[in-house]
Amino acid sequence: MQIRLSQRTLDQVPADIRRPGYDRTRLRTGIVHLGLGAFHRAHQAVYTQPLLAEDPSWGILGVSLRRPDTRDALAPQDGLYTLAQRDGSGETLEIIGALTGICVAPEDQPALVARMAHPDVRVVTLTITEKAYCRNPATGQLDETDPAVLADLANPDRPGTAIGFLAAALRARRATGTPPFTVLSCDNLPSNGSATHRLLTRFCTLLDPEFGNWVATELACPDSMVDRIVPATTGADRARIAATLGLADAWPVIAEPFTQWVIEDRFPMGRPAWERTGATMVSDVRPYEDMKLRLLNASHSTIAYLGQLAGWETVADAMADPALRAHVSALMQETATTLHMPPGTDLDDYRDALLERFANPALRHLTAQIAMDGSQKLPQRLLASATDRLAAGQGVERIALGVAAWLRFLQGSSDAGDRLELNDPLAARLRSAAPATASPRQVLDGVFALNEVIPDDLAASGRFRGAVLAALESLTTMGAKATLLRWQSP
Ligand code: CS2
């Protein structure tokens, strides 16, 4: 068996591979990160690492909210792991050491709450995915009927949700006179900071109205836009990286070279000097966030559902089809009319760069991975642009094809008749609203009647329904590839 990457073996890593340039024994935990997935490890940890030599107080305690697998993989490696940046021209490795520890939340909730309440912790970052905010995706409000929310309200000292942990830690800080940490959401939600503030304040108010008031006035939740494509790590990635390192790494992370982080600069308790490692600090993140959600993520979800129907396993496979690529480009033209592009960002350049990023042949970004949790993603990715365009009297044909592809996907089989797996917190209800044998109109009526996904104004819009129905009829009768070909001609 190959020797494992760890603090002890770090000097065996080939000299040309970058590694932590600081004394890890001096690190303190200034950041607690909830949701220790590949994305955080390939993004925020990478922006933080170069700052640790100068200021070791910003080490990161990584928290897995559910499963122990990341901790089990990385603990024997002393929290070290490899980041592999890949594109058509090759792969660059770097060893990241910003983690001061890894904690699996359900194993000992009070211990995690105590660590979050420690005065050294000044920032809590989140990548917990859309569904973990316990919100109604259509309204953005806390889902007060969610069993996980009800369980945390009934037993606030042993929480299960991220919101519950934040509330418990804030309560403990308040009790000891420690000011609140800043909560920085790094998830793909519109106004992710304000959303976090709203949901958390509501949750805390339900616990105790006076505590809710304190949270409402004292807690800072800046907005941020994060961007980097990080596909799930495969066995082939592990084998290739081990061969280059000469050491085994149980869980390296793979990312494209591109990375972006735009942060609202509002951190009462201080923050790492992220602007020195590439982050853009601004007073208003909204234009960046809308641009990313409505161009990048809207395209991603559209590619994912059309790809699942057509049998394209990865985003790059889909982008190799000229009709799909043309559709994605046209979709971005359509949604871009709803945007105020951020200062200094050119729409055509941004769109062309996205088309290239999607086509990166070295990333195996699975359409099945992006297709997960559609009910939580579609409102901000596709539906918000549809609302804005309809209000301006504009058509929504390109957006409608993505929505229709999602509806067809919910029916459970690809154009070739293969079974498609539905991974979504609303799976049971979506499946019964979109049975395999139902007609396009029945599927549309069934799913549009669920009030969690399609906002009421869109569900009631004849123009929107008509566009989605036409696209769904085409997908049903002729399949995704032929529909795209038909749509390619203006
Ligand atoms: C993707 C995103 O899985 C998905 O839904 O659209 O994770 C996407 O890769 C990132 O937002 C890119 O920054």
Coordinates of C-alpha atoms and ligand atoms in Angstrom, one line a residue:
M1 CA 0.0 0.0 0.0
Q2 CA 1.2 3.5 -0.9
I3 CA 2.3 5.8 2.0
R4 CA -0.3 8.4 2.8
L5 CA 0.0 12.2 2.5
S6 CA 0.4 13.7 6.0
Q7 CA 2.3 16.3 8.0
R8 CA 5.1 13.7 8.5
T9 CA 5.4 12.8 4.8
L10 CA 4.8 16.3 3.4
D11 CA 8.5 16.7 2.6
Q12 CA 8.4 13.7 0.3
V13 CA 6.0 15.6 -2.1
P14 CA 8.0 16.5 -5.3
A15 CA 9.7 19.9 -4.9
D16 CA 7.8 21.5 -7.8
I17 CA 4.4 21.1 -6.1
R18 CA 3.3 24.0 -3.9
R19 CA 2.5 23.3 -0.3
P20 CA 1.7 25.3 2.9
G21 CA 4.4 27.9 3.4
Y22 CA 3.7 28.4 7.1
D23 CA 4.0 26.6 10.4
R24 CA 0.8 24.6 10.8
T25 CA 1.4 24.2 14.5
R26 CA 0.9 27.9 15.0
L27 CA -2.6 28.0 13.3
R28 CA -5.6 29.0 15.4
T29 CA -9.2 28.6 14.4
G30 CA -10.6 31.9 13.3
I31 CA -13.1 30.5 10.8
V32 CA -15.6 27.7 11.2
H33 CA -16.8 26.4 7.9
L34 CA -20.1 24.5 7.7
G35 CA -20.5 22.1 4.8
L36 CA -16.9 20.7 4.2
G37 CA -17.4 19.6 0.6
A38 CA -15.1 19.7 -2.3
F39 CA -16.3 23.2 -3.2
H40 CA -15.0 24.8 0.0
R41 CA -11.8 22.9 -0.2
A42 CA -11.2 24.1 -3.8
H43 CA -12.3 27.7 -3.2
Q44 CA -12.4 29.5 0.2
A45 CA -9.6 27.4 1.7
V46 CA -7.4 28.2 -1.3
Y47 CA -8.0 32.0 -0.9
T48 CA -7.1 31.7 2.8
Q49 CA -4.0 29.5 2.6
P50 CA -1.5 32.1 1.4
L51 CA -2.5 34.5 4.2
L52 CA -1.8 32.1 7.0
A53 CA 2.0 32.8 7.1
E54 CA 1.4 36.4 8.0
D55 CA -1.7 35.8 10.2
P56 CA -2.1 32.3 11.6
S57 CA -5.3 33.3 13.4
W58 CA -7.4 32.4 10.4
G59 CA -7.1 28.7 10.3
I60 CA -10.4 26.9 9.4
L61 CA -12.3 24.2 11.4
G62 CA -14.1 22.2 8.7
V63 CA -17.5 20.8 9.7
S64 CA -19.4 18.1 7.9
L65 CA -23.1 18.4 8.8
R66 CA -24.0 14.8 8.1
R67 CA -21.5 12.2 7.0
P68 CA -18.2 11.3 8.4
D69 CA -16.5 10.4 5.1
T70 CA -14.5 13.6 4.6
R71 CA -13.2 13.5 8.2
D72 CA -12.4 9.7 7.8
A73 CA -10.5 10.5 4.6
L74 CA -8.6 13.6 5.8
A75 CA -7.9 12.9 9.5
P76 CA -5.2 10.4 8.8
Q77 CA -3.6 13.0 6.6
D78 CA -3.7 15.7 9.3
G79 CA -6.2 17.6 7.3
L80 CA -3.9 18.0 4.3
Y81 CA -5.2 17.4 0.8
T82 CA -4.4 18.1 -2.8
L83 CA -6.0 20.6 -5.1
A84 CA -5.7 19.7 -8.8
Q85 CA -6.4 22.4 -11.3
R86 CA -7.1 20.9 -14.7
D87 CA -7.7 22.0 -18.2
G88 CA -6.8 20.9 -21.7
S89 CA -3.2 21.9 -21.3
G90 CA -2.6 19.9 -18.1
E91 CA -2.8 19.6 -14.4
T92 CA -1.2 21.7 -11.6
L93 CA -1.2 20.3 -8.0
E94 CA -1.0 22.1 -4.8
I95 CA -1.2 20.9 -1.2
I96 CA -3.6 22.8 1.0
G97 CA -3.2 22.9 4.8
A98 CA -5.6 25.6 6.0
L99 CA -7.8 23.1 8.0
T100 CA -7.1 23.1 11.7
G101 CA -9.4 20.2 12.3
I102 CA -12.5 18.4 11.0
C103 CA -15.7 17.9 13.0
V104 CA -18.7 15.7 12.2
A105 CA -21.6 17.7 13.6
P106 CA -24.0 14.9 14.6
E107 CA -21.3 13.0 16.6
D108 CA -21.2 15.7 19.3
Q109 CA -23.4 18.7 18.8
P110 CA -22.6 20.5 22.1
A111 CA -18.9 20.3 21.4
L112 CA -19.3 21.9 18.0
V113 CA -21.5 24.6 19.5
A114 CA -18.8 25.3 22.1
R115 CA -16.1 25.6 19.4
M116 CA -18.3 28.0 17.4
A117 CA -18.9 30.1 20.5
H118 CA -15.1 30.5 21.1
P119 CA -14.1 34.1 20.9
D120 CA -11.3 33.3 18.5
V121 CA -13.9 32.4 15.9
R122 CA -14.8 35.6 14.0
V123 CA -16.2 34.3 10.8
V124 CA -18.5 31.3 10.0
T125 CA -18.6 30.4 6.3
L126 CA -21.2 28.2 4.7
T127 CA -21.4 26.0 1.7
I128 CA -24.4 23.9 2.7
T129 CA -26.2 23.8 -0.7
E130 CA -29.5 25.4 -1.4
K131 CA -31.7 22.9 0.3
A132 CA -30.0 23.2 3.7
Y133 CA -31.3 26.7 4.2
C134 CA -34.7 25.1 5.1
R135 CA -36.5 27.7 3.0
N136 CA -39.5 27.6 0.7
P137 CA -37.7 28.0 -2.7
A138 CA -40.5 30.0 -4.3
T139 CA -40.9 32.5 -1.4
G140 CA -37.5 32.5 0.2
Q141 CA -39.0 32.3 3.7
L142 CA -38.2 29.8 6.4
D143 CA -40.1 26.6 6.0
E144 CA -41.7 26.4 9.4
T145 CA -43.2 23.0 8.6
D146 CA -39.9 21.4 7.7
P147 CA -39.4 18.5 10.2
A148 CA -35.7 19.4 10.6
V149 CA -36.6 23.0 11.6
L150 CA -39.3 21.7 14.0
A151 CA -36.8 19.2 15.6
D152 CA -34.2 22.0 16.1
L153 CA -36.8 24.4 17.6
A154 CA -37.8 21.6 20.0
N155 CA -34.2 20.7 20.9
P156 CA -32.0 23.7 20.3
D157 CA -29.0 22.5 22.2
R158 CA -28.6 19.4 20.0
P159 CA -29.3 20.9 16.5
G160 CA -29.2 19.1 13.2
T161 CA -29.5 21.9 10.7
A162 CA -26.9 24.6 9.9
I163 CA -29.4 27.2 11.0
G164 CA -29.8 25.4 14.3
F165 CA -26.1 25.3 14.9
L166 CA -25.7 29.0 14.1
A167 CA -28.5 29.8 16.4
A168 CA -27.1 27.7 19.3
A169 CA -23.6 29.2 18.9
L170 CA -25.0 32.7 18.8
R171 CA -27.0 32.1 21.9
A172 CA -23.9 30.8 23.7
R173 CA -21.9 33.8 22.6
R174 CA -24.6 36.2 23.8
A175 CA -24.7 34.4 27.2
T176 CA -21.0 35.0 27.7
G177 CA -21.0 38.6 26.2
T178 CA -19.0 37.5 23.1
P179 CA -20.0 39.5 20.0
P180 CA -21.5 37.4 17.2
F181 CA -19.3 36.0 14.5
T182 CA -19.9 37.2 10.9
V183 CA -21.8 34.6 8.8
L184 CA -20.7 34.4 5.2
S185 CA -22.8 32.3 2.9
C186 CA -21.0 31.0 -0.1
D187 CA -24.0 29.2 -1.7
N188 CA -25.7 30.0 -5.0
L189 CA -28.7 31.8 -3.5
P190 CA -29.8 35.2 -4.5
S191 CA -28.7 37.7 -1.9
N192 CA -27.3 34.8 0.0
G193 CA -26.2 37.0 3.0
S194 CA -29.6 38.7 3.4
A195 CA -31.3 35.3 3.0
T196 CA -29.2 33.8 5.7
H197 CA -29.9 36.8 8.0
R198 CA -33.6 36.6 7.3
L199 CA -33.9 32.8 7.9
L200 CA -31.7 32.8 11.0
T201 CA -33.5 35.8 12.5
R202 CA -36.8 34.1 12.0
F203 CA -35.6 30.8 13.5
C204 CA -34.1 32.7 16.5
T205 CA -37.3 34.7 17.0
L206 CA -39.3 31.4 17.1
L207 CA -36.9 30.2 19.8
D208 CA -37.1 33.5 21.8
P209 CA -38.3 36.8 20.5
E210 CA -35.8 38.8 22.5
F211 CA -32.9 36.7 21.2
G212 CA -34.4 37.1 17.7
N213 CA -34.1 40.9 18.1
W214 CA -30.5 40.7 19.2
V215 CA -29.7 38.6 16.1
A216 CA -31.6 40.9 13.9
T217 CA -29.6 43.9 15.0
E218 CA -26.2 42.5 15.9
L219 CA -25.5 39.8 13.3
A220 CA -23.7 40.7 10.1
C221 CA -24.3 38.4 7.1
P222 CA -22.5 39.9 4.0
D223 CA -23.5 38.7 0.6
S224 CA -20.9 36.9 -1.5
M225 CA -20.7 35.4 -5.0
V226 CA -18.5 32.4 -5.4
D227 CA -17.5 30.7 -8.6
R228 CA -15.4 27.7 -9.5
I229 CA -16.4 24.6 -11.3
V230 CA -15.6 21.6 -9.0
P231 CA -16.7 18.2 -10.2
A232 CA -16.9 15.3 -7.9
T233 CA -13.5 13.5 -7.4
T234 CA -13.3 10.1 -9.2
G235 CA -11.2 7.0 -8.6
A236 CA -9.2 7.9 -11.7
D237 CA -8.4 11.3 -10.2
R238 CA -7.1 9.7 -7.0
A239 CA -4.9 7.2 -8.9
R240 CA -3.4 9.9 -11.2
I241 CA -2.7 12.3 -8.3
A242 CA -1.2 9.6 -6.2
A243 CA 1.2 8.7 -9.1
T244 CA 2.3 12.3 -9.4
L245 CA 2.6 12.9 -5.6
G246 CA 4.2 9.6 -4.9
L247 CA 1.8 9.5 -1.9
A248 CA -1.8 8.5 -1.5
D249 CA -4.4 11.2 -0.9
A250 CA -7.8 9.7 0.0
W251 CA -9.7 12.7 -1.1
P252 CA -8.1 15.2 -3.4
V253 CA -10.3 17.9 -5.0
I254 CA -10.4 18.7 -8.7
A255 CA -11.2 22.2 -10.1
E256 CA -11.0 24.3 -13.2
P257 CA -8.3 27.0 -13.3
F258 CA -10.9 29.8 -13.2
T259 CA -11.9 31.1 -9.8
Q260 CA -13.9 34.2 -8.6
W261 CA -15.0 35.4 -5.2
V262 CA -16.9 38.7 -4.8
I263 CA -17.6 39.7 -1.2
E264 CA -19.6 42.4 0.4
D265 CA -17.1 44.0 2.8
R266 CA -19.0 44.0 6.1
F267 CA -17.1 42.1 8.8
P268 CA -17.4 43.8 12.2
M269 CA -15.1 41.2 13.8
G270 CA -12.5 41.4 11.1
R271 CA -11.6 39.0 8.2
P272 CA -8.7 37.6 6.4
A273 CA -7.1 39.9 3.8
W274 CA -8.8 37.9 1.0
E275 CA -8.5 40.9 -1.4
R276 CA -4.8 40.0 -1.4
T277 CA -5.4 36.5 -2.8
G278 CA -7.8 37.5 -5.6
A279 CA -11.2 38.2 -3.9
T280 CA -13.0 41.4 -5.0
M281 CA -14.4 43.3 -2.0
V282 CA -17.4 45.4 -2.9
S283 CA -20.3 47.2 -1.3
D284 CA -23.0 45.5 -3.5
V285 CA -22.7 41.9 -4.7
R286 CA -26.1 41.8 -6.4
P287 CA -25.0 42.5 -10.0
Y288 CA -22.2 39.8 -9.7
E289 CA -24.6 37.3 -8.2
D290 CA -27.3 37.9 -10.7
M291 CA -24.8 37.6 -13.6
K292 CA -23.5 34.3 -12.3
L293 CA -26.9 32.7 -11.4
R294 CA -28.6 33.8 -14.6
L295 CA -25.8 33.1 -17.0
L296 CA -23.6 30.4 -15.5
N297 CA -26.0 28.5 -13.3
A298 CA -29.0 28.9 -15.6
S299 CA -26.9 27.4 -18.4
H300 CA -25.6 24.6 -16.2
S301 CA -29.1 23.5 -15.1
T302 CA -30.3 23.7 -18.7
I303 CA -27.3 21.6 -19.9
A304 CA -27.9 19.2 -17.1
Y305 CA -31.5 18.4 -17.9
L306 CA -31.1 18.4 -21.7
G307 CA -28.0 16.3 -21.2
Q308 CA -29.7 13.8 -19.0
L309 CA -32.5 13.4 -21.7
A310 CA -30.0 13.2 -24.6
G311 CA -27.5 10.9 -22.9
W312 CA -24.7 13.4 -22.4
E313 CA -22.9 12.3 -19.3
T314 CA -20.8 15.4 -18.8
V315 CA -21.1 19.1 -19.5
A316 CA -18.2 18.9 -21.9
D317 CA -19.9 16.0 -23.8
A318 CA -23.0 18.2 -24.2
M319 CA -21.0 21.2 -25.3
A320 CA -19.5 19.2 -28.1
D321 CA -22.9 19.2 -29.7
P322 CA -23.2 22.3 -31.9
A323 CA -27.0 22.7 -31.4
L324 CA -26.7 22.5 -27.6
R325 CA -23.9 25.0 -27.6
A326 CA -25.9 27.3 -29.8
H327 CA -28.8 27.0 -27.5
V328 CA -26.7 27.8 -24.4
S329 CA -25.4 30.9 -26.1
A330 CA -28.9 32.0 -27.1
L331 CA -30.2 31.3 -23.6
M332 CA -27.5 33.6 -22.2
Q333 CA -28.5 36.3 -24.7
E334 CA -32.1 35.9 -23.5
T335 CA -31.4 36.1 -19.7
A336 CA -28.7 38.8 -20.1
T337 CA -31.4 41.4 -20.9
T338 CA -32.4 41.2 -17.2
L339 CA -29.0 42.0 -15.9
H340 CA -27.1 45.1 -14.9
M341 CA -23.6 43.9 -15.6
P342 CA -21.1 44.6 -12.8
P343 CA -18.7 47.5 -13.4
G344 CA -15.8 46.5 -15.6
T345 CA -17.4 43.2 -16.8
D346 CA -18.2 42.8 -20.5
L347 CA -21.1 40.6 -21.3
D348 CA -19.7 39.1 -24.5
D349 CA -16.4 38.3 -22.8
Y350 CA -18.1 36.8 -19.8
R351 CA -20.4 34.7 -22.1
D352 CA -17.5 33.5 -24.3
A353 CA -15.5 32.6 -21.2
L354 CA -18.4 30.5 -19.9
L355 CA -18.7 28.6 -23.1
E356 CA -15.0 27.8 -23.0
R357 CA -15.2 26.8 -19.3
F358 CA -18.2 24.5 -20.0
A359 CA -16.3 22.9 -22.8
N360 CA -13.2 22.2 -20.6
P361 CA -12.3 18.6 -21.8
A362 CA -10.3 17.8 -18.6
L363 CA -13.2 18.1 -16.2
R364 CA -15.7 15.3 -16.0
H365 CA -18.5 17.4 -14.6
L366 CA -21.5 15.1 -14.6
T367 CA -24.8 16.3 -15.8
A368 CA -26.4 14.0 -13.1
Q369 CA -24.5 16.0 -10.4
I370 CA -25.9 19.4 -11.6
A371 CA -29.3 17.9 -12.1
M372 CA -29.7 17.3 -8.4
D373 CA -32.0 19.4 -6.3
G374 CA -33.6 21.2 -9.2
S375 CA -36.6 22.4 -7.1
Q376 CA -34.1 24.4 -5.0
K377 CA -32.2 25.8 -8.0
L378 CA -34.6 26.6 -10.8
P379 CA -36.3 29.7 -9.1
Q380 CA -33.1 31.8 -9.0
R381 CA -31.4 30.3 -12.1
L382 CA -34.2 30.3 -14.7
L383 CA -37.5 31.5 -13.3
A384 CA -36.4 34.9 -12.0
S385 CA -35.2 35.9 -15.5
A386 CA -38.5 34.6 -16.9
T387 CA -40.4 36.9 -14.5
D388 CA -38.3 39.9 -15.4
R389 CA -38.6 39.3 -19.2
L390 CA -42.4 38.8 -19.1
A391 CA -42.8 42.0 -17.1
A392 CA -40.9 43.8 -19.9
G393 CA -43.1 42.2 -22.5
Q394 CA -40.3 39.9 -23.8
G395 CA -40.4 36.3 -24.9
V396 CA -39.0 33.4 -22.8
E397 CA -38.6 30.6 -25.3
R398 CA -35.0 29.7 -24.4
I399 CA -35.6 29.8 -20.7
A400 CA -38.8 27.7 -21.2
L401 CA -36.8 24.9 -22.9
G402 CA -34.7 24.5 -19.7
V403 CA -37.8 24.4 -17.5
A404 CA -39.4 21.9 -19.9
A405 CA -36.3 19.7 -19.9
W406 CA -36.5 19.6 -16.1
L407 CA -40.2 18.6 -16.3
R408 CA -39.4 15.9 -18.8
F409 CA -36.5 14.7 -16.5
L410 CA -38.9 14.4 -13.6
Q411 CA -40.8 11.8 -15.6
G412 CA -37.9 9.5 -15.0
S413 CA -36.5 8.3 -18.4
S414 CA -34.1 9.5 -21.0
D415 CA -34.9 9.7 -24.7
A416 CA -33.2 6.3 -25.1
G417 CA -35.5 4.9 -22.3
D418 CA -32.8 4.8 -19.6
R419 CA -34.0 5.4 -16.0
L420 CA -33.0 8.8 -14.7
E421 CA -32.6 9.2 -10.9
L422 CA -34.4 12.0 -9.2
N423 CA -32.4 13.4 -6.3
D424 CA -34.3 16.2 -4.8
P425 CA -35.8 17.1 -1.4
L426 CA -39.2 17.3 -3.0
A427 CA -38.7 14.1 -5.0
A428 CA -41.8 12.3 -3.8
R429 CA -44.1 15.2 -4.6
L430 CA -42.4 16.0 -7.9
R431 CA -42.6 12.3 -9.0
S432 CA -46.3 12.1 -8.3
A433 CA -46.9 15.4 -10.1
A434 CA -45.0 14.2 -13.2
P435 CA -45.8 10.5 -13.7
A436 CA -44.0 8.7 -16.6
T437 CA -47.2 8.2 -18.6
A438 CA -48.7 11.6 -18.2
S439 CA -49.2 14.0 -21.1
P440 CA -47.1 17.2 -21.4
R441 CA -50.1 19.2 -20.3
Q442 CA -50.8 17.0 -17.3
V443 CA -47.1 17.2 -16.2
L444 CA -47.1 21.0 -16.5
D445 CA -50.3 21.4 -14.6
G446 CA -49.2 19.0 -11.9
V447 CA -45.8 20.6 -11.2
F448 CA -47.0 24.2 -11.6
A449 CA -49.7 23.5 -9.0
L450 CA -47.0 22.8 -6.3
N451 CA -46.4 26.1 -4.7
E452 CA -42.8 25.5 -3.7
V453 CA -41.1 25.9 -7.0
I454 CA -42.9 28.0 -9.6
P455 CA -43.8 31.4 -8.2
D456 CA -47.5 32.2 -8.5
D457 CA -47.1 35.0 -11.1
L458 CA -45.3 32.6 -13.4
A459 CA -47.7 29.7 -12.8
A460 CA -50.5 32.1 -13.8
S461 CA -48.8 33.5 -16.9
G462 CA -50.4 32.2 -20.0
R463 CA -47.3 33.2 -22.0
F464 CA -45.0 31.3 -19.8
R465 CA -47.2 28.2 -19.7
G466 CA -47.5 28.3 -23.4
A467 CA -43.8 28.5 -24.0
V468 CA -43.0 25.7 -21.6
L469 CA -45.8 23.5 -22.9
A470 CA -44.6 23.9 -26.5
A471 CA -41.0 23.0 -25.5
L472 CA -42.2 20.0 -23.4
E473 CA -44.4 18.7 -26.3
S474 CA -41.4 18.9 -28.6
L475 CA -39.1 17.1 -26.1
T476 CA -41.7 14.4 -25.5
T477 CA -42.4 13.7 -29.2
M478 CA -39.0 14.2 -30.8
G479 CA -36.5 14.1 -27.9
A480 CA -33.8 16.6 -26.8
K481 CA -31.4 16.3 -29.7
A482 CA -34.0 16.9 -32.4
T483 CA -35.6 19.7 -30.4
L484 CA -32.3 21.4 -30.2
L485 CA -31.6 21.0 -33.9
R486 CA -35.0 22.5 -34.7
W487 CA -34.3 25.4 -32.4
Q488 CA -30.9 26.0 -33.9
S489 CA -32.4 27.5 -37.0
P490 CA -33.7 31.0 -36.2
Ligands
CS2_1 C1 -23.6 23.8 -10.5 C2 -22.7 24.7 -9.6 O1 -24.0 21.8 -9.3 C3 -24.5 22.9 -9.8 O2 -25.7 23.1 -9.6 O3 -24.3 24.6 -11.3 O4 -22.2 23.9 -8.5 C4 -21.6 25.3 -10.3 O5 -20.6 24.4 -10.8 C5 -20.9 26.4 -9.5 O6 -21.8 27.3 -9.0 C6 -19.8 27.1 -10.3 O7 -19.3 28.1 -9.5

